[in-house]
Amino acid sequence: MSTENDGLSLDDSVRAMVLLMPRLVGRAKRLPVPEALRSFDLAPRHLSLLTYVLFDGPLPVNELARRLEVAPTTVSLMIGDLSRQGVLERRTDDNDRRRTLVAIADAHRTAVADWLGGADRGWRAALGPLTAEQRALVITTLRAYEEAVSAG
C-alpha cells in the first residue's frame, strides 16, 4: 500500500487509471456534436485530423500524414471524404503555388471549433499547471499505454 510519503504504489496507480480511463473516454464521447456537423458521420480519425487543422491552420497532406502517423494516401482519402461533404477544403499555398493546403471550410469553422474546444479547454485546465517536463511525462505515459494495449 502507498503512504503519504511515497505516493501511489504501482498497483494503486494501475487501479486508479483502470477506473479513470473509461470515465475519460465516456466524457469524450459525450461531447455533443454540433447540429451543423451531425450529418457528416465523423469518426475518431476525422477528429484528430480536424484538431490539427483547427489548431495549427491549413496544412499539407504529407504533414497531416506525418502527424497522424498514417500513410499520405489514408489522409488523402479522409480529406476527400470531408471535402465532398464541405467540411474541409483544399487551398493553394500562397507561398508556394505548387503546394496544396487543407483547411476547415469557413462554413464549418465555428461548429468544429465549438465542438473541439471542450476537449481543448479540459486539457488546458489539466496540463496548464504542470511544467513542460511534467506535460511531456503525461503524454509519454499515455502513448506508452496506447502502444502496450495495441500490442496485446
XYZ file of C-alpha atoms in Angstrom:
152
model
C 0.000 0.000 0.000
C 1.050 3.570 -0.528
C 1.868 6.065 2.161
C 1.657 9.830 2.119
C 5.443 9.985 1.735
C 5.968 7.698 -1.227
C 2.918 8.432 -3.383
C 0.878 5.713 -5.017
C 2.127 2.170 -5.376
C 2.163 0.681 -8.871
C -0.928 -1.382 -8.044
C -2.767 1.666 -6.664
C -1.775 3.681 -9.746
C -2.950 0.982 -12.148
C -6.227 0.627 -10.269
C -6.788 4.393 -10.392
C -6.090 4.530 -14.131
C -8.239 1.484 -14.919
C -11.127 3.223 -13.159
C -10.376 6.647 -14.655
C -9.891 5.730 -18.327
C -13.485 4.614 -19.011
C -14.732 7.856 -17.465
C -12.363 9.906 -19.645
C -13.428 8.051 -22.776
C -17.083 8.333 -21.795
C -16.789 12.084 -21.289
C -15.014 12.500 -24.627
C -17.733 10.507 -26.381
C -20.412 12.668 -24.787
C -19.014 15.905 -26.208
C -22.083 16.937 -28.186
C -21.575 17.054 -31.926
C -22.901 20.405 -33.144
C -26.072 20.187 -35.202
C -24.204 21.543 -38.247
C -21.854 18.509 -38.187
C -24.183 15.646 -37.180
C -24.978 14.544 -40.721
C -21.297 14.004 -41.601
C -20.830 10.733 -39.664
C -17.449 11.818 -38.293
C -15.206 9.089 -36.886
C -12.401 9.446 -34.302
C -9.825 9.536 -37.112
C -11.579 12.604 -38.521
C -11.411 14.305 -35.130
C -7.629 14.032 -34.984
C -7.291 15.464 -38.481
C -9.740 18.287 -37.744
C -7.925 19.087 -34.499
C -4.588 19.565 -36.255
C -6.107 21.751 -38.955
C -8.118 23.775 -36.441
C -5.235 24.451 -34.039
C -2.345 24.680 -36.496
C -4.059 26.229 -39.506
C -4.050 24.925 -43.059
C -1.570 22.060 -43.501
C -0.305 20.000 -46.444
C -1.399 16.371 -46.776
C 2.082 14.986 -46.092
C 2.381 16.984 -42.859
C -1.011 15.752 -41.693
C 0.013 12.187 -42.522
C 3.231 12.588 -40.526
C 1.402 13.979 -37.514
C -1.358 11.362 -37.658
C 1.243 8.618 -38.189
C -0.560 7.187 -41.220
C 0.174 6.983 -44.931
C -0.470 10.069 -47.085
C -2.955 8.039 -49.141
C -5.003 7.387 -45.990
C -5.053 11.104 -45.191
C -5.953 11.912 -48.804
C -8.946 9.582 -48.560
C -10.105 11.207 -45.306
C -9.645 14.682 -46.783
C -11.512 13.668 -49.938
C -14.405 12.383 -47.851
C -14.597 15.539 -45.726
C -14.084 17.787 -48.755
C -17.011 16.196 -50.610
C -19.145 16.887 -47.541
C -17.954 20.502 -47.417
C -16.197 20.261 -44.034
C -12.685 20.669 -45.453
C -11.360 22.468 -48.493
C -8.113 22.359 -50.389
C -6.343 25.659 -50.978
C -3.255 26.594 -52.924
C -0.416 27.729 -50.651
C 0.155 31.440 -51.316
C 3.869 31.000 -50.500
C 4.370 28.026 -52.823
C 1.767 27.730 -55.576
C 2.772 24.087 -56.197
C 1.655 23.074 -52.709
C -1.911 22.385 -51.599
C -3.058 23.045 -48.064
C -6.018 21.522 -46.263
C -8.245 23.901 -44.301
C -11.547 23.758 -42.489
C -14.234 25.285 -44.680
C -15.331 28.677 -43.418
C -18.945 27.488 -43.229
C -17.999 24.835 -40.620
C -15.110 26.501 -38.764
C -17.247 27.741 -35.856
C -19.012 24.396 -35.391
C -15.701 22.487 -35.436
C -14.096 24.993 -33.035
C -17.058 24.806 -30.638
C -17.009 21.013 -30.694
C -13.278 20.506 -30.248
C -12.995 23.475 -27.904
C -14.447 21.475 -24.999
C -11.633 18.959 -25.149
C -9.142 21.780 -25.655
C -10.372 23.604 -22.558
C -10.259 20.409 -20.490
C -6.703 19.547 -21.492
C -5.552 23.144 -20.991
C -7.016 23.128 -17.465
C -5.373 19.777 -16.661
C -1.984 20.371 -18.288
C -1.659 24.122 -17.750
C -0.464 23.994 -14.128
C 2.231 21.415 -14.979
C 5.785 22.137 -16.012
C 6.862 21.355 -19.575
C 8.658 18.252 -18.267
C 5.557 17.066 -16.417
C 3.398 17.581 -19.524
C 5.912 15.581 -21.566
C 5.755 12.781 -18.974
C 1.946 12.668 -19.112
C 1.968 12.478 -22.913
C 4.768 9.902 -22.986
C 2.929 7.787 -20.426
C -0.356 7.870 -22.342
C 1.443 6.966 -25.586
C 3.207 4.068 -23.871
C -0.141 2.862 -22.536
C -1.725 3.063 -26.002
C 1.171 1.144 -27.540
C 1.098 -1.552 -24.845
C -2.642 -2.056 -25.192
C -2.374 -2.126 -29.002
C 0.355 -4.766 -28.839
C -1.992 -7.073 -26.960
